[in-house]
Amino acid sequence: ATAPKQVRTPHGAKAAEVYGIVGYLLSLMIFVSWILWAYTPKWAMQALSITYYPDRYWAVALPMYGMCLFGYIVVIYNAWNLCNTNPFRS
């Protein structure tokens, strides 16, 4: 009897792996920059010659808006599914 042939696959990263690591690194950079912007004192920002940046109010407001939007989407998604469900007697 002859041994079955082995199928060789090309080595290297798959697209999903590349997208995953790029997404992870990008979100980490955004998070670190957000933390630095939110907690760095005004005098330190001016010492670094950074004079134009959004108000610190948005450091709290944007995450809260995002959480409220997420809750709203969950409720609307469930309500939409309930509206499109067939009645029990169908």
XYZ file of N, CA and C in Angstrom, residues 3 11-12 18-19 33 36 41 43-44 51 53 60 70-71 75 77 90:
54
model
N 1.521 5.297 0.811
C 1.127 6.304 1.798
C 0.422 7.458 1.085
N 3.013 28.904 4.154
C 3.196 29.434 5.500
C 2.921 30.926 5.503
N 2.777 31.460 6.674
C 2.548 32.895 6.800
C 1.245 33.166 7.526
N -3.887 38.968 10.664
C -3.332 40.304 10.443
C -4.350 41.362 10.863
N -5.605 41.196 10.440
C -6.636 42.161 10.832
C -6.805 42.191 12.343
N -3.857 57.018 23.999
C -3.924 58.458 23.713
C -5.109 59.103 24.418
N -4.062 59.501 28.077
C -3.116 60.610 28.217
C -3.811 61.954 28.085
N -2.277 67.022 32.867
C -2.663 68.380 33.255
C -2.461 69.386 32.114
N -1.026 72.296 32.120
C 0.319 72.865 32.047
C 1.299 71.917 31.344
N 1.109 70.606 31.515
C 2.001 69.649 30.859
C 1.737 69.618 29.353
N -1.473 72.958 22.222
C -2.360 74.018 22.699
C -3.801 73.823 22.258
N -6.729 71.111 21.827
C -7.265 69.781 22.081
C -8.703 69.948 22.566
N -15.369 62.183 29.231
C -16.401 61.437 29.960
C -17.659 61.297 29.114
N -25.316 51.918 22.917
C -25.297 50.456 22.931
C -26.574 49.905 23.584
N -26.972 50.473 24.729
C -28.209 50.041 25.384
C -29.431 50.287 24.513
N -32.102 47.409 22.981
C -33.555 47.474 23.172
C -34.262 47.509 21.817
N -33.175 46.446 18.892
C -32.987 45.167 18.207
C -33.976 44.127 18.725
N -49.832 30.798 14.472
C -49.620 30.692 13.036
C -49.055 29.331 12.660
